[in-house]
Short mmCIF file of C-alpha atoms in Angstrom, two decimals:
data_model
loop_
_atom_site.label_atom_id
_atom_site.label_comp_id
_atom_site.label_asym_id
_atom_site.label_seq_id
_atom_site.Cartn_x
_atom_site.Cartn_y
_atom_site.Cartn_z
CA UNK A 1 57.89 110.91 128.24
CA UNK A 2 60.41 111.32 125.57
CA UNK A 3 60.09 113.72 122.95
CA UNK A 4 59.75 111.15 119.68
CA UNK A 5 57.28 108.94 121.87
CA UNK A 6 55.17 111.81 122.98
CA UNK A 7 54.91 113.16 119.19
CA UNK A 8 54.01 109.38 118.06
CA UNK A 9 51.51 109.28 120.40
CA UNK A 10 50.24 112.80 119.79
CA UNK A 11 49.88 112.10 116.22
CA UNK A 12 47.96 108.56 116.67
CA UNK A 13 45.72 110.65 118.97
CA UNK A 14 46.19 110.77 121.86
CA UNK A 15 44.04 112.92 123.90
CA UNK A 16 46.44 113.01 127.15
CA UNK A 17 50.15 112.94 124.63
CA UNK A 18 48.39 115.55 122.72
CA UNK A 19 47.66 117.81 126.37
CA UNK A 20 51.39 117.26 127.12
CA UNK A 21 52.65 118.24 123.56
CA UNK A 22 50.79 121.26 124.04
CA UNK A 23 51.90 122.06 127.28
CA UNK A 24 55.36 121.63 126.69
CA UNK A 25 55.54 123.73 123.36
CA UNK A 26 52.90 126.09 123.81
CA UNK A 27 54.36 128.84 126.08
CA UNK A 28 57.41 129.05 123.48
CA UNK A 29 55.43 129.24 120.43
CA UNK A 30 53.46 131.85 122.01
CA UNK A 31 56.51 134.02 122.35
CA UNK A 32 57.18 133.51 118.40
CA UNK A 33 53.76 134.51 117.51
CA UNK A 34 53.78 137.67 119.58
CA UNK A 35 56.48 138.44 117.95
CA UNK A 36 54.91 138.10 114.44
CA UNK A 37 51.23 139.45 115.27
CA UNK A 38 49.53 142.42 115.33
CA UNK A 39 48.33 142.18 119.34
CA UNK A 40 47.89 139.74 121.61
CA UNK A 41 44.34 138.72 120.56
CA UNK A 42 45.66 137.79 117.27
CA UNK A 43 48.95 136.05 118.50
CA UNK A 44 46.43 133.91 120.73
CA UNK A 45 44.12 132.90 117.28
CA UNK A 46 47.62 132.05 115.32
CA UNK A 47 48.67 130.29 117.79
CA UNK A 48 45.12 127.67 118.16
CA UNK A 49 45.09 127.27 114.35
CA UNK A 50 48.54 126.33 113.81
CA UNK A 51 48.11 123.92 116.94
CA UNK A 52 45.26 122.76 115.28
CA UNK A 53 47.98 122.84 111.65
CA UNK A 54 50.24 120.73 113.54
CA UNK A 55 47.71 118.00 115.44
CA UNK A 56 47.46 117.62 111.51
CA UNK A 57 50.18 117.11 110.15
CA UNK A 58 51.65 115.34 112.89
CA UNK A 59 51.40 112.04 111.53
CA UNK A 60 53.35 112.77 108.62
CA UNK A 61 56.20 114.36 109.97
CA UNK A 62 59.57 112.27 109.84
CA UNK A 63 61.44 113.13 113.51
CA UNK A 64 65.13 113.48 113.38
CA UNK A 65 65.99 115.37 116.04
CA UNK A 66 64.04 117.94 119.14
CA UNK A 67 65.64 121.10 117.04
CA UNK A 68 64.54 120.65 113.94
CA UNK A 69 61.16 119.25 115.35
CA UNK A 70 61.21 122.87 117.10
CA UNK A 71 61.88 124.63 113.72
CA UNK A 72 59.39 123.00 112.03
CA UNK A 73 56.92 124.08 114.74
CA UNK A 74 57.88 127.88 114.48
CA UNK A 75 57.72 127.66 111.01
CA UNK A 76 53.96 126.14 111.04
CA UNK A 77 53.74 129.55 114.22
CA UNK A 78 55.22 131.94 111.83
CA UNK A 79 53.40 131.62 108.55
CA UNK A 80 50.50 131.36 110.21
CA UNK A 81 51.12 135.11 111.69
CA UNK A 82 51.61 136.42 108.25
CA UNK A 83 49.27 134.83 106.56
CA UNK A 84 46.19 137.26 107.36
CA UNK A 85 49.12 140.20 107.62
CA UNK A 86 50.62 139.10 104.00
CA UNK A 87 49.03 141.52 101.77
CA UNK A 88 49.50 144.24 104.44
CA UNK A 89 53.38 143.83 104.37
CA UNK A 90 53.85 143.61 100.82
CA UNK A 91 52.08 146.95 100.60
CA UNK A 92 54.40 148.35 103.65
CA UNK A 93 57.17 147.08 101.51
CA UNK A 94 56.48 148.94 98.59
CA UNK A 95 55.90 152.43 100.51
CA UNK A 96 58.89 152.27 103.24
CA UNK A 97 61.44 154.39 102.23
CA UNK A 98 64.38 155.64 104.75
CA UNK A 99 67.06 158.27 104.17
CA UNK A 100 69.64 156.15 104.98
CA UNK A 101 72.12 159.05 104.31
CA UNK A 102 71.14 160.38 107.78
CA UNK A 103 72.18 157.22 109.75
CA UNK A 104 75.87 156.22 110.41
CA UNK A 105 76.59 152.32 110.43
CA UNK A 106 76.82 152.42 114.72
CA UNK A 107 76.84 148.98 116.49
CA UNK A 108 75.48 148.68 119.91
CA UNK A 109 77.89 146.67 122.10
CA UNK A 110 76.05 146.13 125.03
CA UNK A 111 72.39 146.91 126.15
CA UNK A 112 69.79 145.79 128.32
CA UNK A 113 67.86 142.75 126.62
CA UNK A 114 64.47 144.21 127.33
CA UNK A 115 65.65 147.62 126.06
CA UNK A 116 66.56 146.04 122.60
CA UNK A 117 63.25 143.80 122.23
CA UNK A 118 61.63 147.25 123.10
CA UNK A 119 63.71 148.53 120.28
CA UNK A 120 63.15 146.19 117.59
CA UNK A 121 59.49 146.32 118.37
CA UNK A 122 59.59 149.86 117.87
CA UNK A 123 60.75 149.59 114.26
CA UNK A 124 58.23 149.90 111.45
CA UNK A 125 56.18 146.32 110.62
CA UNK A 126 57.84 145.92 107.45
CA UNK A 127 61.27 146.13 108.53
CA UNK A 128 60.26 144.65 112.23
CA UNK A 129 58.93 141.11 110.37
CA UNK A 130 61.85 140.94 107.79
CA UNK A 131 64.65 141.59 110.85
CA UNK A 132 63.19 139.22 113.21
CA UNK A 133 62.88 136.06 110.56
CA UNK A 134 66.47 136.65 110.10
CA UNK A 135 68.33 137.53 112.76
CA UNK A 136 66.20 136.26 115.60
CA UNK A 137 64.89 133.30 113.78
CA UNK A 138 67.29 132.50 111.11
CA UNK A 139 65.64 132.44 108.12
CA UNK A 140 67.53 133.00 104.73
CA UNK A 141 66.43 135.66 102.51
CA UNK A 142 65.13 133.31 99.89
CA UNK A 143 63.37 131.96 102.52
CA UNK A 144 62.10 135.05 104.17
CA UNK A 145 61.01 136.01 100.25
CA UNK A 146 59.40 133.32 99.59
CA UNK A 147 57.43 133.09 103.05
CA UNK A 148 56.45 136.89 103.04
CA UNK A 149 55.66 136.38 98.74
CA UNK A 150 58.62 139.33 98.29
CA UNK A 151 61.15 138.98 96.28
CA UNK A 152 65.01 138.23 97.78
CA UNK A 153 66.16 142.10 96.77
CA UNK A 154 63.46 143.43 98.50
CA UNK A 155 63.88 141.23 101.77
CA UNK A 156 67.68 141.80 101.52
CA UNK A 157 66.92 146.12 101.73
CA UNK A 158 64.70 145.98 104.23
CA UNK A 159 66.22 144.06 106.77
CA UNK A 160 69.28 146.51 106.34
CA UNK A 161 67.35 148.79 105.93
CA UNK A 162 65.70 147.86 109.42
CA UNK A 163 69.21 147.17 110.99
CA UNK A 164 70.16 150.69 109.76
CA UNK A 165 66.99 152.27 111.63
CA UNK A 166 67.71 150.21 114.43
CA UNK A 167 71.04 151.83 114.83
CA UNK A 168 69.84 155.02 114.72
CA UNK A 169 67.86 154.45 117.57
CA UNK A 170 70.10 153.07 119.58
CA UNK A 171 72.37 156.16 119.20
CA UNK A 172 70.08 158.25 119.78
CA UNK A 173 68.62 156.26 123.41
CA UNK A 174 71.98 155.41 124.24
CA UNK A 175 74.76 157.47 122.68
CA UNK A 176 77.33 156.51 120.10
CA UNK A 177 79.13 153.91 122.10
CA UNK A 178 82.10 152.44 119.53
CA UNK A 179 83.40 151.54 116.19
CA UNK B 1 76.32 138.72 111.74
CA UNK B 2 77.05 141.83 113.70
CA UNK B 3 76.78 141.87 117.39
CA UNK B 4 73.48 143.86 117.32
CA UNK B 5 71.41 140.97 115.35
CA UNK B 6 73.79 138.61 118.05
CA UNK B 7 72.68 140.44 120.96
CA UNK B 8 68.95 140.78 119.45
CA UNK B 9 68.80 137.05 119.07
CA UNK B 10 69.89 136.38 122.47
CA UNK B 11 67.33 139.08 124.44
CA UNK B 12 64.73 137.48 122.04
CA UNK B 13 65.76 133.73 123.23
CA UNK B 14 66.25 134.59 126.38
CA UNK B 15 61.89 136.36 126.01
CA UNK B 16 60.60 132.98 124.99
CA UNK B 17 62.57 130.42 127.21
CA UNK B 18 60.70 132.83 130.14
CA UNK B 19 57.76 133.38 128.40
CA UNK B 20 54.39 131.57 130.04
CA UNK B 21 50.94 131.58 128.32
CA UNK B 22 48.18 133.45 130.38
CA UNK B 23 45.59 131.30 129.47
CA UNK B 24 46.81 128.52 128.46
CA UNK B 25 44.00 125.79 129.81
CA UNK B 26 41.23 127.86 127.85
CA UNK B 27 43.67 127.71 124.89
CA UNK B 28 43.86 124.01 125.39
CA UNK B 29 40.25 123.43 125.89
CA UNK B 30 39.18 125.32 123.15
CA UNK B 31 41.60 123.01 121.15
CA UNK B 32 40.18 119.68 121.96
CA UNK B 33 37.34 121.11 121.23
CA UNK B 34 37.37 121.54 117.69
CA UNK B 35 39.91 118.71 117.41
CA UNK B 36 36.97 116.65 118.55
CA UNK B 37 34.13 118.05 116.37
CA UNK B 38 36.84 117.67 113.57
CA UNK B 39 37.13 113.90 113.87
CA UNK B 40 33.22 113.25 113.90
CA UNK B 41 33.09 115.57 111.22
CA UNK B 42 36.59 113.30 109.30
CA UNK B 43 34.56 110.37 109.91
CA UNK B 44 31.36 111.61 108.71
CA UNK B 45 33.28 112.67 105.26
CA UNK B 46 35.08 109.33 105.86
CA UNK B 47 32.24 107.18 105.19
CA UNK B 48 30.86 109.38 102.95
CA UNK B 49 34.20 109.35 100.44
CA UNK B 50 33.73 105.25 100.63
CA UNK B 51 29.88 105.45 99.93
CA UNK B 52 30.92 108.18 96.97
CA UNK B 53 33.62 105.79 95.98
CA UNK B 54 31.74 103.09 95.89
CA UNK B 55 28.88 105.22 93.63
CA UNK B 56 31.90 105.96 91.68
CA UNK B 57 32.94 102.53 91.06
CA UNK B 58 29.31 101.26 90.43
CA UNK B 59 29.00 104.19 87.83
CA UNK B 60 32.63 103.18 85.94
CA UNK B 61 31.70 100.21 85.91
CA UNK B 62 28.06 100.58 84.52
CA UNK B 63 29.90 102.96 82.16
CA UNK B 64 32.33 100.28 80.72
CA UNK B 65 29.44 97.81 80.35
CA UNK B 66 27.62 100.66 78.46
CA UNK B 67 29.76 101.30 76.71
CA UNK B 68 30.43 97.15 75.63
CA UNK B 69 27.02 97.26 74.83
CA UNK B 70 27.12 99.87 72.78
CA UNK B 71 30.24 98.83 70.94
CA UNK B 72 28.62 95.71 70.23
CA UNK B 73 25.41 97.59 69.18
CA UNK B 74 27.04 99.71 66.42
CA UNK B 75 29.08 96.55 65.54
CA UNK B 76 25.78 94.64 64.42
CA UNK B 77 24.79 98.27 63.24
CA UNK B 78 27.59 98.37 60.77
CA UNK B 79 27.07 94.51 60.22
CA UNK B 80 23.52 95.58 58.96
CA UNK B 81 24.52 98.56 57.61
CA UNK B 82 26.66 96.77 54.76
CA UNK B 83 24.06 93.82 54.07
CA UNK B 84 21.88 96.54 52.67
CA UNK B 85 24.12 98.31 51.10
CA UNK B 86 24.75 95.31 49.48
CA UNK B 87 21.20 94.32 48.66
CA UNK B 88 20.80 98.30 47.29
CA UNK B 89 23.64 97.55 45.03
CA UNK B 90 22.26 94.44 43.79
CA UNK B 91 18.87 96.36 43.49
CA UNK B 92 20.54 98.75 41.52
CA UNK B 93 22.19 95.81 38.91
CA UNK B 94 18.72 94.49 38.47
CA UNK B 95 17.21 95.12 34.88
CA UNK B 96 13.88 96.58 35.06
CA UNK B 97 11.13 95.96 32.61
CA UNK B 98 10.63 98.33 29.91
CA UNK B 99 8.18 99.29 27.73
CA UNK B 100 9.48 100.53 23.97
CA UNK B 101 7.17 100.72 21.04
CA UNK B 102 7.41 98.48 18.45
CA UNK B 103 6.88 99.28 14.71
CA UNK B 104 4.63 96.25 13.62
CA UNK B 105 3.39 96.56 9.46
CA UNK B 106 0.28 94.44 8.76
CA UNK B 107 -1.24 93.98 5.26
CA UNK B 108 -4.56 95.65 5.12
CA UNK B 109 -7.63 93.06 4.56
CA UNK B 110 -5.57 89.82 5.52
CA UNK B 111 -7.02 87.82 8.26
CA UNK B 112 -4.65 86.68 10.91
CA UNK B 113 -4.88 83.83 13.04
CA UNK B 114 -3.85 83.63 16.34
CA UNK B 115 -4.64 81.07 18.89
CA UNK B 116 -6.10 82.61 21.72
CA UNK B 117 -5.91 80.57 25.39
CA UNK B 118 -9.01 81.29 27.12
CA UNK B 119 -10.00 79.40 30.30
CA UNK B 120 -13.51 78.25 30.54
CA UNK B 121 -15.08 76.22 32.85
CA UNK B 122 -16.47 73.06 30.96
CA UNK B 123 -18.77 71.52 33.49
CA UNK B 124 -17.25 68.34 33.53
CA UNK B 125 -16.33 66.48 36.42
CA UNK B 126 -12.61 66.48 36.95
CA UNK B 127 -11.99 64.30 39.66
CA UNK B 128 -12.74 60.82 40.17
CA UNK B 129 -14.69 61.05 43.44
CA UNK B 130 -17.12 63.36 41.17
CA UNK B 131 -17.45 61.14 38.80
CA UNK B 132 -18.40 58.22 41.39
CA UNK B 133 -21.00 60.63 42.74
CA UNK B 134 -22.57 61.21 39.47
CA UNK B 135 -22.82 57.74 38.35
CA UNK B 136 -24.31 57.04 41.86
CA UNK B 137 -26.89 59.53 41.86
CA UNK B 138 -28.12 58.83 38.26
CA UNK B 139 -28.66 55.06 39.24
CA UNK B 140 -30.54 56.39 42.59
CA UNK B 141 -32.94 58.12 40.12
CA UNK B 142 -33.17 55.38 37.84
CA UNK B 143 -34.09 53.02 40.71
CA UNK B 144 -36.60 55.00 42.17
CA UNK B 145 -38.05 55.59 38.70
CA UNK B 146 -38.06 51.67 38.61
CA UNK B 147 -39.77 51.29 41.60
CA UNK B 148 -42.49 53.91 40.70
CA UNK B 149 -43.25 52.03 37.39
CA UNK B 150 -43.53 48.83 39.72
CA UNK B 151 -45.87 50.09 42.13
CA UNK B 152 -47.94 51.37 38.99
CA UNK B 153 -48.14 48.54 37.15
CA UNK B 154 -49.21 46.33 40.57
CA UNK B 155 -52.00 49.08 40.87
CA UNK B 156 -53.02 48.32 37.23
CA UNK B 157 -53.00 44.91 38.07
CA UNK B 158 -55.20 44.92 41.42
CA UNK B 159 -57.59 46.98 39.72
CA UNK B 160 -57.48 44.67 36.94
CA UNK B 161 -58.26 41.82 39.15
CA UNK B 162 -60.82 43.21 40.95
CA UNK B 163 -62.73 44.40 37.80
CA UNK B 164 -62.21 39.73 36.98
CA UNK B 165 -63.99 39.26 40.53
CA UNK B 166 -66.45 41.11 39.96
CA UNK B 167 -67.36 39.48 36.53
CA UNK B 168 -66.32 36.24 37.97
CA UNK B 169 -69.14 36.70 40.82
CA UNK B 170 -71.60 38.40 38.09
CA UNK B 171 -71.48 35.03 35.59
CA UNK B 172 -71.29 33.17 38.92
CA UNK B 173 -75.06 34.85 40.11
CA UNK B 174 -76.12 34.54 35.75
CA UNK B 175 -74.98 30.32 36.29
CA UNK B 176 -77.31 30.43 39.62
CA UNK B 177 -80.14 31.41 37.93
CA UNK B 178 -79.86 29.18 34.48
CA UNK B 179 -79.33 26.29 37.06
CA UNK B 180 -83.12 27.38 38.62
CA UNK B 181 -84.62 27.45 34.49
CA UNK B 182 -82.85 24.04 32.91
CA UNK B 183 -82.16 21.64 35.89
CA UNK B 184 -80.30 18.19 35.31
CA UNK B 185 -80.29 19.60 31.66
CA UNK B 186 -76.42 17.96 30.82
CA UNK B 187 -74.44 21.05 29.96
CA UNK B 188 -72.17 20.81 26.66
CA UNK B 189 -69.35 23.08 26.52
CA UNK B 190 -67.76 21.13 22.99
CA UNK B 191 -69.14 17.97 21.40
CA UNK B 192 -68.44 15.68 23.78
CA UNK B 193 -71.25 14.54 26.72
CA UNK B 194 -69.89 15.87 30.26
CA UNK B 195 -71.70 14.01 32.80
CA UNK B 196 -72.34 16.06 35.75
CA UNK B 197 -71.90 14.37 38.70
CA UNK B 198 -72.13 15.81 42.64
CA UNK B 199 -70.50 19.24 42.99
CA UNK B 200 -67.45 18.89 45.62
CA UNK B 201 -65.43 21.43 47.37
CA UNK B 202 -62.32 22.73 45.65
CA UNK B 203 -59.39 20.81 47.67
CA UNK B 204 -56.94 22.62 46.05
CA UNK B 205 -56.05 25.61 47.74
CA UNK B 206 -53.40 27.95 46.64
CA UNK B 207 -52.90 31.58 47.24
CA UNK B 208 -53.03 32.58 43.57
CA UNK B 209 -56.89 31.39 43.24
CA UNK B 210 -57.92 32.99 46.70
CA UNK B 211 -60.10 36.22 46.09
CA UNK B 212 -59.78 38.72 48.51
CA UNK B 213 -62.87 41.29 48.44
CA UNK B 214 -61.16 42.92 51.27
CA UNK B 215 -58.22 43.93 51.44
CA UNK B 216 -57.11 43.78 55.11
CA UNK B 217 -55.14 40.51 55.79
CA UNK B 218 -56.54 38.12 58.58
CA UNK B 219 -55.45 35.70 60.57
CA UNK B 220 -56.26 32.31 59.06
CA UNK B 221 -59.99 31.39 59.72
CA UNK B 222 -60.21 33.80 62.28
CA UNK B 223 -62.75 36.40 61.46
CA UNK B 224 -61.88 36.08 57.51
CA UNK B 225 -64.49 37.74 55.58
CA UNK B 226 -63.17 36.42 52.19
CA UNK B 227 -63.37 32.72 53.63
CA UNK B 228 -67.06 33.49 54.99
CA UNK B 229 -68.29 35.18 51.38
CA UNK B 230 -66.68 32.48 49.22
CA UNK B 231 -67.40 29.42 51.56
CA UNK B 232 -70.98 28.49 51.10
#
């Protein structure tokens, strides 16, 4: 079934479109809300209530094309991660504070994928959540601010910030390796 | 971007393309689930918004008419309102009786005259009908006073009679016995001779002459004592 029928049946109600829309979205989204939550557990209960989120909103959504139907899902994923963890951040925020005099500005060239992920989720929640909405996910700062209820400044230090820390580690695993 | 966040992004898309939900069915189950309990519970809140709408629309409009009503009350209300505020102004423009003393100077021992109406009620008939009734009466009494001085003079007049029968039948008996003493003796009531002949039966008989001893009337020569004690 094609992608615009299947969400135009899903959002009539469908039981059997709405089974298939799940199906065919669900394993993804679940990789975006581990990403986001806490544990598993958590990244599990995100995940039902922004299915439930989207079954809901389904009908009013205007389909232009599968990416930006596949955005909008994250999105729905996403804030639905931070919302219980939204007070929590903007606490970590305020308290995270790195020497970044100690670091030098080292890029990794090449590394394992699984070593990196293991990396980044390494990195403190603050500066984990703000790094992965904009380099893995591609959300602007304003964006980011606005999602996480930070201010652009803020979001803008701590994803260097992150990157920074991130560095760091990657020396220190791997060795300086270039430029 | 650097190649870190490039390299990042890729490990991270390259995570979720492999990534497969554990329990995925349960997941899915759970969903419909809820999804279903949520429409029965939409549809309940459905019906309820159009009974509540409806109770909403019945109460605006009962409002509005409420509210026309009570326009239109206060409207007569003012209406009202200035009719007696008119009629209290008017009241107020009326003039009002007063009493102020009055400096009259009479001269001592001179009698006055005044004409004094007095009603009185004179006795007199006023209306016509009364007058009638009056007039009617008065002759009633005179007529029965009449007819009392008729019956008493008739008594006077029986008893009168009867005192003449019974001298008629005492000279009658006195002429019976001088006709024993002086018979065929010629009887002279003036100077001239009346010849007495044979003694006949008075013919004439008229109502006037008959005596009646008693009173009680009887039928012709039936029985009738007055015939029997004047017939011989």
């Amino acid at each position: 079934m094609k992608v615009q029928k299947l969400i135009h049946n899903s959002a009539k109600g469908d039981q059997r479109a709405q089974k298939q829309f799940f199906d065919r979205y669900a394993d993804q989204l679940f990789a975006v809300a581990k990403r986001y939550a806490v544990s598993h557990e958590l990244a599990e209960e995100a995940l039902f209530q922004a299915f439930l989120k989207i079954f809901e909103k389904l009908p009013e959504f205007e389909f232009i094309n599968e990416t930006a139907f596949y955005g909008w899902l994250k999105r729905i994923v996403i804030n639905q991660c931070l919302m219980s963890r939204r007070k929590e951040l903007n606490t970590l925020y305020k308290l995270e504070t790195i020497d970044e005099e100690r670091y030098d500005t080292l890029f990794y060239e090449e590394s394992n994928h699984e070593a990196l992920i293991e990396l980044v989720n390494e990195l403190p929640d603050g500066y984990r959540t703000v790094f992965l909405m904009n380099a893995v996910d591609g959300y602007a700062h304003k964006e980011i601010a606005s999602m996480l209820g930070i201010t652009e400044n803020t979001s803008r230090s701590q994803f260097f910030k992150a990157r920074k820390l991130l560095q760091k580690k990657i020396n220190k695993e791997y060795g300086q390796s270039g430029t | 971007m650097g190649n870190l966040e490039h390299n990042i992004k890729e490990a991270f898309a390259a995570q979720d393309a492999n990534s497969k939900m554990a329990n995925k069915e349960e997941l899915w189950s759970r969903l419909a689930t809820t999804m279903h309990q949520r429409k029965g519970v939409a549809a309940f809140w459905r019906v309820a918004a159009v009974f509540l709408g409806l109770l909403l629309g019945a109460g605006v409009f009962a409002g509005i008419g409420n509210r026309a009503k009570q326009q239109a009350s206060i409207e007569s209300l003012t209406i009202e309102r200035q009719r007696l505020l008119t009629a209290v102004d008017s009241l107020k423009l009326l003039q009002l009786a007063e009493k102020e003393p009055v400096v009259q100077v009479v001269e001592k021992e001179r009698i006055v005259y005044q004409e004094k109406i007095v009603c009185k009620n004179t006795g007199k008939p006023n209306t016509g009908w009364e007058q009638k009734y009056l007039a009617l009466s008065d002759s009633i009494h005179q007529y029965s006073k009449t007819e009392d001085n008729f019956r008493q003079e008739i008594e006077n007049l029986k008893k009168q009679l009867a005192e003449s029968e019974q001298q008629v039948l005492a000279l009658e008996k006195q002429l019976a016995k001088d006709e024993g003493g002086q018979q065929s003796a010629p009887f002279e009531l003036k100077s001239e001779r009346i010849q007495l002949d044979i003694q006949k039966k008075p013919t004439v008989k008229t109502p006037e002459m008959e005596m009646k001893v008693f009173q009680k009337s009887f039928i012709e020569n039936r029985n009738n004592l007055n015939k029997n004690i004047f017939n011989k």
